[in-house]
Amino acid sequence: MRPLIPACLCAISLCAYTRQATKDGVPLRRADAASIQFLVNGPEEFTPALAAAAKTYGSVATAQVRFATLEATGAANDPMDRRNVFVFLDTPEIRSVVGASVAVTLSVFDDQGRILDTDILFNPAVKFSTTLEAGTYDLQSVATHELGHALGAGHSGILAAAMYQSAARESAIESRLSADDLAFLAEVYPAESTAEAYGVLRGTISLPGGEPVRGGHVVAIDAAAGILVGGLTDLTTGRYALRVPRGAYQVYVQPLDGPVLPRNVQLPESQVTAPFQTTFFGGLAAPQTVEVSTEPAVADLVAASERPGFRIQFLGAYGVFGTGAREIKSGQTVELFLSGPELDGGHAVTLLGPGLSIQPDSLRLDPDLAVNGMPVLRMKVDAAARTSGAMASILVAKDGMAVVQSGALWMEPSSP
Ligand SMILES: [Zn+2]
């Protein structure tokens, strides 16, 4: 048995999203998933937000995960006491363990990957709130992310997933479970209904010479539904397998060249294939759709090793720039900004998501704007009203080459 710090864990992930694993590669899971008892050592007013995060998992129909009612405790972060605790204490040890993280989840597990004890430590130097107040982190979002680790999830390459590597201040994006997070739950804690709702998409990614693409990020996207599920190719064979809701998907592979880097998804940089070209199944000009139903569907890809010089590094909406997903209010028009090296007026931008359209002739390079010295493309985007949340990817292409930010937009419903 050994304690683990998810952010530092080295694990090989063979499946969609990413899973944490023992050093021998056994994926982690909870034996007590049917009724996980968490305790709270912290301010009483934090309990409702923590309970809401637990309920988010407990109300997923396609997963058998339930949390018991939270209880107050005086217990702290003892990895051997078999008590799962949300810890809001300020001690030198906790400050040292959390470092610059907003929160850290420490789990103890056995050789079979069974998680036996989990403590979630919140950084005492960070301000949490439940009101998205300026300068604070949304407590429910952070708790939702950390509970994902408590269930054995690693970080996702999908920017709008609850398991994306970093939280942003004043953002509640990680308080929602994306299709990618739900796919993790369906894989590890399937309910009876899961088998009928999900299917498997698999394949092998290779370079033109036949060499496998190791640690490539494969994404299945149903742009009409706003569903994305991502996973990594195997570090030896280049194979991947994603559990996805049954449906029709476009499939692409992209390099982990930012904002998600190999270390963010627990992969050793030295074993990952150097950046290659983002490649769509069927080709960029006419991507092919793959139907996932009862039988596993197969999508093999050959990715060119030559990659474009342009990239997207920062996204902006409502005047705020950042490296994670941006939230868009559906039913409104929003100015979207993309910044990165070598972007110019010659790039085509496509939004792969439901009800999104770039206003004709609104896409332009803004000569008066720069982010960290890099050029900025701006455009006006109409987002159709919707009643449920959805994700979209941003595709930027030029001269037959493309880069994608996967799940870069989260569309918030305009009415419940
Ligand atoms: Zn994390």
CSV table of C-alpha atoms and ligand atoms in Angstrom, one decimal:
chain,number,residue,atom,x,y,z
A,1,MET,CA,0.0,0.0,0.0
A,2,ARG,CA,1.2,3.4,-0.8
A,3,PRO,CA,-0.1,6.9,-0.8
A,4,LEU,CA,-0.4,8.7,-4.0
A,5,ILE,CA,-0.5,12.2,-5.3
A,6,PRO,CA,-2.5,12.1,-8.5
A,7,ALA,CA,-0.7,15.1,-10.1
A,8,CYS,CA,2.6,13.3,-9.8
A,9,LEU,CA,1.5,9.8,-10.5
A,10,CYS,CA,3.1,7.9,-13.4
A,11,ALA,CA,0.5,5.7,-15.0
A,12,ILE,CA,-0.1,4.0,-18.3
A,13,SER,CA,-3.6,4.7,-19.5
A,14,LEU,CA,-5.1,2.4,-22.1
A,15,CYS,CA,-8.5,3.7,-22.2
A,16,ALA,CA,-10.7,6.8,-22.8
A,17,TYR,CA,-10.3,9.8,-20.5
A,18,THR,CA,-7.4,8.7,-18.2
A,19,ARG,CA,-7.3,6.4,-15.2
A,20,GLN,CA,-4.9,6.3,-12.4
A,21,ALA,CA,-3.1,3.0,-11.9
A,22,THR,CA,-0.7,1.2,-9.6
A,23,LYS,CA,3.0,1.1,-10.6
A,24,ASP,CA,2.2,-2.3,-12.2
A,25,GLY,CA,-0.5,-0.7,-14.3
A,26,VAL,CA,-3.5,-2.0,-12.4
A,27,PRO,CA,-6.2,0.7,-12.8
A,28,LEU,CA,-7.5,2.2,-9.5
A,29,ARG,CA,-11.2,1.8,-8.5
A,30,ARG,CA,-13.2,2.0,-5.3
A,31,ALA,CA,-14.5,-1.1,-3.6
A,32,ASP,CA,-17.0,1.1,-1.7
A,33,ALA,CA,-18.5,2.9,-4.8
A,34,ALA,CA,-22.0,1.9,-3.8
A,35,SER,CA,-21.8,4.1,-0.6
A,36,ILE,CA,-18.7,6.2,-0.2
A,37,GLN,CA,-18.6,7.9,3.1
A,38,PHE,CA,-16.8,11.3,3.1
A,39,LEU,CA,-16.3,13.4,6.2
A,40,VAL,CA,-15.7,17.2,6.4
A,41,ASN,CA,-13.1,18.8,8.6
A,42,GLY,CA,-13.8,22.4,7.7
A,43,PRO,CA,-16.3,25.3,7.9
A,44,GLU,CA,-19.9,24.1,8.1
A,45,GLU,CA,-20.9,26.5,5.4
A,46,PHE,CA,-18.8,24.6,2.9
A,47,THR,CA,-20.8,21.4,3.3
A,48,PRO,CA,-23.6,22.1,0.9
A,49,ALA,CA,-21.2,22.7,-2.0
A,50,LEU,CA,-19.3,19.6,-1.2
A,51,ALA,CA,-22.5,17.6,-1.0
A,52,ALA,CA,-23.6,19.0,-4.3
A,53,ALA,CA,-20.3,17.8,-5.9
A,54,ALA,CA,-20.9,14.3,-4.4
A,55,LYS,CA,-24.5,14.4,-5.7
A,56,THR,CA,-23.3,15.2,-9.2
A,57,TYR,CA,-21.7,11.8,-9.3
A,58,GLY,CA,-24.5,10.1,-7.4
A,59,SER,CA,-27.1,11.1,-9.9
A,60,VAL,CA,-25.4,9.6,-13.0
A,61,ALA,CA,-27.8,6.9,-14.3
A,62,THR,CA,-25.1,5.0,-16.2
A,63,ALA,CA,-22.8,4.6,-13.2
A,64,GLN,CA,-23.0,2.9,-9.9
A,65,VAL,CA,-21.5,5.5,-7.7
A,66,ARG,CA,-23.2,6.8,-4.6
A,67,PHE,CA,-22.0,9.0,-1.8
A,68,ALA,CA,-23.4,8.7,1.8
A,69,THR,CA,-24.5,11.9,3.5
A,70,LEU,CA,-21.5,14.0,4.5
A,71,GLU,CA,-20.6,14.1,8.2
A,72,ALA,CA,-18.5,16.5,10.2
A,73,THR,CA,-15.3,15.2,11.7
A,74,GLY,CA,-12.3,16.2,13.7
A,75,ALA,CA,-10.1,13.7,11.8
A,76,ALA,CA,-7.4,15.1,9.5
A,77,ASN,CA,-5.4,13.8,6.7
A,78,ASP,CA,-4.3,10.4,8.1
A,79,PRO,CA,-3.7,8.1,5.1
A,80,MET,CA,-4.0,5.0,7.3
A,81,ASP,CA,-7.2,5.8,9.3
A,82,ARG,CA,-9.5,4.4,6.6
A,83,ARG,CA,-11.5,7.6,6.7
A,84,ASN,CA,-12.2,9.7,3.6
A,85,VAL,CA,-11.9,13.4,4.6
A,86,PHE,CA,-12.3,16.8,3.0
A,87,VAL,CA,-9.6,18.7,4.9
A,88,PHE,CA,-9.6,22.5,5.3
A,89,LEU,CA,-6.8,22.9,7.8
A,90,ASP,CA,-3.8,25.1,7.7
A,91,THR,CA,-0.8,23.2,8.9
A,92,PRO,CA,2.8,23.4,7.6
A,93,GLU,CA,2.5,19.8,6.4
A,94,ILE,CA,-0.6,20.6,4.4
A,95,ARG,CA,1.0,23.7,2.9
A,96,SER,CA,3.9,21.6,1.9
A,97,VAL,CA,1.8,18.8,0.3
A,98,VAL,CA,-0.5,21.1,-1.7
A,99,GLY,CA,2.3,23.4,-2.8
A,100,ALA,CA,0.9,25.6,-5.6
A,101,SER,CA,-2.1,23.3,-6.3
A,102,VAL,CA,-5.6,24.5,-5.5
A,103,ALA,CA,-6.3,21.1,-3.9
A,104,VAL,CA,-4.7,17.7,-3.8
A,105,THR,CA,-6.3,14.3,-3.4
A,106,LEU,CA,-4.2,11.6,-1.6
A,107,SER,CA,-5.4,8.0,-1.9
A,108,VAL,CA,-4.0,4.8,-0.5
A,109,PHE,CA,-4.6,1.7,-2.5
A,110,ASP,CA,-3.6,-1.9,-2.5
A,111,ASP,CA,-1.8,-4.0,-5.2
A,112,GLN,CA,-5.2,-4.8,-6.9
A,113,GLY,CA,-5.8,-1.1,-7.3
A,114,ARG,CA,-8.5,-0.9,-4.7
A,115,ILE,CA,-8.7,2.6,-3.1
A,116,LEU,CA,-8.8,2.2,0.7
A,117,ASP,CA,-8.5,5.7,2.0
A,118,THR,CA,-8.8,9.1,0.4
A,119,ASP,CA,-8.1,12.6,1.8
A,120,ILE,CA,-8.8,15.7,-0.2
A,121,LEU,CA,-6.6,18.6,1.0
A,122,PHE,CA,-7.7,22.2,0.1
A,123,ASN,CA,-5.0,24.7,-0.2
A,124,PRO,CA,-5.2,27.0,2.9
A,125,ALA,CA,-3.7,29.9,1.0
A,126,VAL,CA,-6.4,29.8,-1.6
A,127,LYS,CA,-9.8,31.5,-1.3
A,128,PHE,CA,-12.8,29.3,-2.1
A,129,SER,CA,-16.3,30.5,-2.5
A,130,THR,CA,-19.7,29.4,-3.7
A,131,THR,CA,-20.6,32.7,-5.4
A,132,LEU,CA,-17.9,32.9,-8.2
A,133,GLU,CA,-16.7,36.0,-6.3
A,134,ALA,CA,-13.7,37.8,-7.9
A,135,GLY,CA,-10.4,36.1,-7.1
A,136,THR,CA,-12.0,32.9,-5.7
A,137,TYR,CA,-12.2,29.3,-6.8
A,138,ASP,CA,-15.6,27.7,-7.0
A,139,LEU,CA,-15.7,25.2,-4.2
A,140,GLN,CA,-18.1,22.8,-5.9
A,141,SER,CA,-16.0,22.7,-9.0
A,142,VAL,CA,-12.8,22.0,-7.2
A,143,ALA,CA,-14.6,19.3,-5.1
A,144,THR,CA,-16.1,17.7,-8.2
A,145,HIS,CA,-12.6,17.5,-9.8
A,146,GLU,CA,-11.0,16.0,-6.7
A,147,LEU,CA,-13.8,13.5,-6.2
A,148,GLY,CA,-13.0,12.3,-9.7
A,149,HIS,CA,-9.5,11.5,-8.5
A,150,ALA,CA,-11.0,9.9,-5.4
A,151,LEU,CA,-12.9,7.6,-7.9
A,152,GLY,CA,-9.7,6.7,-9.7
A,153,ALA,CA,-9.8,9.2,-12.6
A,154,GLY,CA,-6.7,10.9,-13.9
A,155,HIS,CA,-6.6,14.1,-15.9
A,156,SER,CA,-8.5,14.5,-19.2
A,157,GLY,CA,-7.2,16.0,-22.4
A,158,ILE,CA,-10.7,17.5,-23.0
A,159,LEU,CA,-10.6,21.1,-21.9
A,160,ALA,CA,-14.2,21.4,-20.7
A,161,ALA,CA,-14.0,18.1,-18.7
A,162,ALA,CA,-14.3,18.2,-14.9
A,163,MET,CA,-11.0,16.3,-15.0
A,164,TYR,CA,-9.1,18.9,-17.0
A,165,GLN,CA,-5.8,19.5,-15.3
A,166,SER,CA,-6.3,23.0,-14.0
A,167,ALA,CA,-9.1,25.0,-12.5
A,168,ALA,CA,-9.7,28.7,-13.3
A,169,ARG,CA,-10.8,31.3,-10.8
A,170,GLU,CA,-14.4,32.4,-11.0
A,171,SER,CA,-15.3,29.4,-13.2
A,172,ALA,CA,-17.9,26.7,-12.6
A,173,ILE,CA,-17.0,24.6,-15.6
A,174,GLU,CA,-15.5,21.8,-13.6
A,175,SER,CA,-18.7,21.5,-11.5
A,176,ARG,CA,-20.4,19.7,-14.4
A,177,LEU,CA,-19.6,16.2,-15.6
A,178,SER,CA,-18.9,16.3,-19.3
A,179,ALA,CA,-19.5,13.4,-21.7
A,180,ASP,CA,-15.8,12.5,-21.1
A,181,ASP,CA,-16.2,12.3,-17.3
A,182,LEU,CA,-19.4,10.3,-17.7
A,183,ALA,CA,-17.5,7.8,-20.0
A,184,PHE,CA,-14.9,7.3,-17.3
A,185,LEU,CA,-17.7,6.4,-14.8
A,186,ALA,CA,-19.4,4.1,-17.4
A,187,GLU,CA,-16.1,2.3,-17.9
A,188,VAL,CA,-15.1,1.8,-14.3
A,189,TYR,CA,-18.5,1.7,-12.4
A,190,PRO,CA,-21.0,0.5,-15.0
A,191,ALA,CA,-24.7,0.4,-14.1
A,192,GLU,CA,-27.1,-2.1,-15.7
A,193,SER,CA,-28.1,0.5,-18.3
A,194,THR,CA,-24.5,1.2,-19.3
A,195,ALA,CA,-24.1,-1.7,-21.7
A,196,GLU,CA,-27.0,-0.5,-23.8
A,197,ALA,CA,-26.0,3.1,-23.7
A,198,TYR,CA,-22.3,2.8,-24.6
A,199,GLY,CA,-20.2,1.2,-27.2
A,200,VAL,CA,-16.5,0.9,-27.9
A,201,LEU,CA,-14.4,2.7,-30.5
A,202,ARG,CA,-10.9,1.4,-31.0
A,203,GLY,CA,-8.0,1.5,-33.4
A,204,THR,CA,-4.3,2.0,-33.9
A,205,ILE,CA,-2.6,5.3,-34.6
A,206,SER,CA,0.7,5.2,-36.6
A,207,LEU,CA,3.1,7.3,-38.5
A,208,PRO,CA,3.5,6.9,-42.3
A,209,GLY,CA,6.5,4.6,-41.7
A,210,GLY,CA,4.3,2.2,-39.6
A,211,GLU,CA,5.8,3.3,-36.3
A,212,PRO,CA,3.1,3.6,-33.6
A,213,VAL,CA,2.0,7.0,-32.3
A,214,ARG,CA,2.6,6.7,-28.5
A,215,GLY,CA,0.7,8.9,-26.2
A,216,GLY,CA,-1.4,10.5,-28.9
A,217,HIS,CA,-4.7,12.1,-27.8
A,218,VAL,CA,-7.5,10.5,-29.7
A,219,VAL,CA,-10.9,12.3,-29.6
A,220,ALA,CA,-14.3,11.0,-30.7
A,221,ILE,CA,-16.6,13.9,-31.3
A,222,ASP,CA,-20.3,14.1,-32.1
A,223,ALA,CA,-20.4,17.8,-33.1
A,224,ALA,CA,-24.2,17.8,-33.5
A,225,ALA,CA,-24.8,16.6,-30.0
A,226,GLY,CA,-21.8,18.4,-28.4
A,227,ILE,CA,-20.3,15.2,-27.1
A,228,LEU,CA,-16.6,14.6,-26.9
A,229,VAL,CA,-14.7,11.7,-25.4
A,230,GLY,CA,-10.9,11.6,-25.4
A,231,GLY,CA,-8.3,9.0,-24.6
A,232,LEU,CA,-4.6,8.2,-25.1
A,233,THR,CA,-2.8,5.7,-27.3
A,234,ASP,CA,-0.8,3.0,-25.7
A,235,LEU,CA,2.9,3.8,-25.1
A,236,THR,CA,4.0,0.6,-26.9
A,237,THR,CA,1.5,-0.3,-29.6
A,238,GLY,CA,-0.2,3.0,-30.5
A,239,ARG,CA,-3.6,1.3,-29.8
A,240,TYR,CA,-6.5,3.1,-28.2
A,241,ALA,CA,-10.0,2.1,-26.9
A,242,LEU,CA,-12.6,4.6,-26.0
A,243,ARG,CA,-15.9,3.8,-24.3
A,244,VAL,CA,-18.4,6.3,-25.9
A,245,PRO,CA,-22.2,6.8,-25.8
A,246,ARG,CA,-23.6,5.0,-28.9
A,247,GLY,CA,-23.8,7.3,-31.8
A,248,ALA,CA,-22.0,8.7,-34.8
A,249,TYR,CA,-18.5,10.2,-34.4
A,250,GLN,CA,-15.8,12.0,-36.2
A,251,VAL,CA,-12.4,10.8,-34.9
A,252,TYR,CA,-9.1,12.7,-34.8
A,253,VAL,CA,-5.8,12.3,-33.1
A,254,GLN,CA,-3.8,15.3,-31.9
A,255,PRO,CA,-0.4,15.7,-30.2
A,256,LEU,CA,-0.1,16.6,-26.5
A,257,ASP,CA,1.6,19.9,-27.3
A,258,GLY,CA,-0.4,22.2,-25.1
A,259,PRO,CA,-2.3,23.2,-23.2
A,260,VAL,CA,-2.3,19.5,-22.3
A,261,LEU,CA,1.2,18.2,-22.1
A,262,PRO,CA,2.2,14.6,-21.4
A,263,ARG,CA,3.0,15.3,-17.8
A,264,ASN,CA,-0.5,16.7,-17.3
A,265,VAL,CA,-2.0,13.3,-18.1
A,266,GLN,CA,0.6,11.3,-16.2
A,267,LEU,CA,2.7,10.2,-19.3
A,268,PRO,CA,6.5,10.3,-19.3
A,269,GLU,CA,7.5,12.8,-21.9
A,270,SER,CA,10.4,10.7,-23.2
A,271,GLN,CA,8.1,7.9,-24.2
A,272,VAL,CA,5.6,10.0,-26.1
A,273,THR,CA,5.8,10.4,-29.9
A,274,ALA,CA,7.1,13.9,-30.7
A,275,PRO,CA,4.5,16.3,-32.0
A,276,PHE,CA,2.9,15.0,-35.2
A,277,GLN,CA,0.1,16.4,-37.4
A,278,THR,CA,-3.4,16.5,-36.0
A,279,THR,CA,-5.2,14.0,-38.3
A,280,PHE,CA,-8.9,13.3,-38.9
A,281,PHE,CA,-10.3,9.9,-39.8
A,282,GLY,CA,-11.1,10.2,-43.5
A,283,GLY,CA,-9.0,13.3,-43.9
A,284,LEU,CA,-9.3,16.9,-42.9
A,285,ALA,CA,-11.2,17.9,-46.1
A,286,ALA,CA,-13.9,15.2,-45.7
A,287,PRO,CA,-13.8,13.6,-42.2
A,288,GLN,CA,-15.6,10.3,-42.2
A,289,THR,CA,-18.2,9.4,-39.6
A,290,VAL,CA,-17.9,6.2,-37.5
A,291,GLU,CA,-21.0,4.5,-36.2
A,292,VAL,CA,-20.6,3.1,-32.7
A,293,SER,CA,-23.2,0.6,-31.7
A,294,THR,CA,-23.3,-3.0,-30.3
A,295,GLU,CA,-20.1,-4.1,-32.0
A,296,PRO,CA,-16.8,-2.3,-31.4
A,297,ALA,CA,-16.2,0.2,-34.2
A,298,VAL,CA,-12.7,0.6,-35.6
A,299,ALA,CA,-10.9,3.8,-36.7
A,300,ASP,CA,-7.2,3.4,-37.6
A,301,LEU,CA,-5.3,6.5,-38.5
A,302,VAL,CA,-2.0,7.4,-40.1
A,303,ALA,CA,-0.7,10.8,-38.9
A,304,ALA,CA,1.9,12.7,-40.8
A,305,SER,CA,4.9,13.6,-38.7
A,306,GLU,CA,5.2,17.1,-40.2
A,307,ARG,CA,3.3,19.6,-38.1
A,308,PRO,CA,2.2,23.1,-38.7
A,309,GLY,CA,4.0,26.0,-37.1
A,310,PHE,CA,0.8,27.7,-36.0
A,311,ARG,CA,-0.9,26.8,-32.7
A,312,ILE,CA,-3.7,28.1,-30.5
A,313,GLN,CA,-2.3,28.9,-27.1
A,314,PHE,CA,-4.9,31.3,-25.6
A,315,LEU,CA,-8.7,31.6,-25.9
A,316,GLY,CA,-10.7,34.6,-25.1
A,317,ALA,CA,-14.4,35.3,-24.6
A,318,TYR,CA,-16.1,38.1,-22.9
A,319,GLY,CA,-12.8,39.9,-22.8
A,320,VAL,CA,-11.0,37.3,-20.6
A,321,PHE,CA,-8.2,35.2,-22.0
A,322,GLY,CA,-7.0,31.9,-20.6
A,323,THR,CA,-5.6,28.4,-21.5
A,324,GLY,CA,-8.6,26.3,-20.4
A,325,ALA,CA,-12.1,26.0,-21.8
A,326,ARG,CA,-14.2,29.2,-22.2
A,327,GLU,CA,-17.9,29.2,-21.3
A,328,ILE,CA,-20.3,30.6,-23.8
A,329,LYS,CA,-23.9,31.6,-23.0
A,330,SER,CA,-26.1,29.9,-25.5
A,331,GLY,CA,-28.7,32.1,-27.2
A,332,GLN,CA,-26.2,34.9,-27.4
A,333,THR,CA,-23.6,36.3,-29.7
A,334,VAL,CA,-20.0,36.3,-28.3
A,335,GLU,CA,-16.7,37.7,-29.6
A,336,LEU,CA,-14.2,34.8,-29.6
A,337,PHE,CA,-10.5,35.4,-29.6
A,338,LEU,CA,-7.8,32.9,-30.5
A,339,SER,CA,-4.1,33.6,-29.9
A,340,GLY,CA,-1.0,31.7,-30.7
A,341,PRO,CA,2.2,31.6,-32.8
A,342,GLU,CA,2.0,32.1,-36.6
A,343,LEU,CA,-1.8,32.8,-36.7
A,344,ASP,CA,-2.6,35.1,-39.6
A,345,GLY,CA,-5.6,36.3,-41.6
A,346,GLY,CA,-5.3,33.2,-43.9
A,347,HIS,CA,-6.6,30.7,-41.4
A,348,ALA,CA,-10.0,29.0,-41.6
A,349,VAL,CA,-11.7,28.5,-38.2
A,350,THR,CA,-14.4,25.9,-37.7
A,351,LEU,CA,-16.4,25.4,-34.5
A,352,LEU,CA,-17.2,21.7,-34.1
A,353,GLY,CA,-20.3,21.9,-31.9
A,354,PRO,CA,-24.0,22.3,-32.0
A,355,GLY,CA,-25.7,25.5,-33.0
A,356,LEU,CA,-22.5,27.6,-33.4
A,357,SER,CA,-21.8,29.8,-36.3
A,358,ILE,CA,-19.2,32.3,-37.1
A,359,GLN,CA,-20.8,35.5,-38.6
A,360,PRO,CA,-19.8,35.9,-42.2
A,361,ASP,CA,-16.8,38.1,-42.7
A,362,SER,CA,-16.3,38.6,-38.9
A,363,LEU,CA,-13.1,36.5,-38.7
A,364,ARG,CA,-10.1,38.7,-38.9
A,365,LEU,CA,-6.6,39.2,-37.5
A,366,ASP,CA,-6.7,42.1,-35.0
A,367,PRO,CA,-3.6,44.2,-35.6
A,368,ASP,CA,-4.2,46.1,-32.4
A,369,LEU,CA,-4.2,43.1,-30.1
A,370,ALA,CA,-1.5,40.7,-28.9
A,371,VAL,CA,-1.3,38.1,-26.1
A,372,ASN,CA,2.3,37.5,-24.9
A,373,GLY,CA,3.4,39.0,-28.2
A,374,MET,CA,1.4,36.5,-30.2
A,375,PRO,CA,-1.2,37.5,-32.9
A,376,VAL,CA,-4.9,37.4,-32.2
A,377,LEU,CA,-7.7,36.2,-34.4
A,378,ARG,CA,-11.2,37.4,-33.5
A,379,MET,CA,-14.6,36.5,-34.7
A,380,LYS,CA,-18.3,37.0,-33.8
A,381,VAL,CA,-20.0,33.7,-32.9
A,382,ASP,CA,-23.7,33.2,-32.8
A,383,ALA,CA,-24.6,30.4,-30.3
A,384,ALA,CA,-28.1,29.0,-30.7
A,385,ALA,CA,-30.3,28.8,-27.6
A,386,ARG,CA,-30.2,25.3,-25.9
A,387,THR,CA,-31.7,23.7,-22.9
A,388,SER,CA,-28.7,21.4,-22.0
A,389,GLY,CA,-25.0,22.0,-21.8
A,390,ALA,CA,-22.7,20.9,-24.7
A,391,MET,CA,-19.0,21.0,-25.7
A,392,ALA,CA,-17.3,22.1,-28.9
A,393,SER,CA,-13.8,21.9,-30.3
A,394,ILE,CA,-12.1,24.7,-32.2
A,395,LEU,CA,-10.4,23.7,-35.4
A,396,VAL,CA,-8.0,26.1,-37.1
A,397,ALA,CA,-6.7,25.1,-40.5
A,398,LYS,CA,-4.4,26.4,-43.3
A,399,ASP,CA,-2.7,24.7,-46.2
A,400,GLY,CA,-4.3,21.3,-45.5
A,401,MET,CA,-2.9,21.3,-41.9
A,402,ALA,CA,-4.9,21.8,-38.7
A,403,VAL,CA,-4.7,22.3,-35.0
A,404,VAL,CA,-7.6,21.6,-32.6
A,405,GLN,CA,-8.5,22.7,-29.1
A,406,SER,CA,-10.6,19.8,-27.9
A,407,GLY,CA,-13.7,20.7,-25.8
A,408,ALA,CA,-12.5,24.4,-25.7
A,409,LEU,CA,-16.0,25.7,-25.5
A,410,TRP,CA,-18.6,24.9,-23.0
A,411,MET,CA,-22.1,26.1,-24.0
A,412,GLU,CA,-24.2,26.9,-21.0
A,413,PRO,CA,-27.9,26.3,-21.4
A,414,SER,CA,-30.0,29.4,-21.9
A,415,SER,CA,-32.9,27.9,-19.9
A,416,PRO,CA,-32.9,24.9,-17.6
B,1,ZN,ZN,-6.4,17.0,-10.6
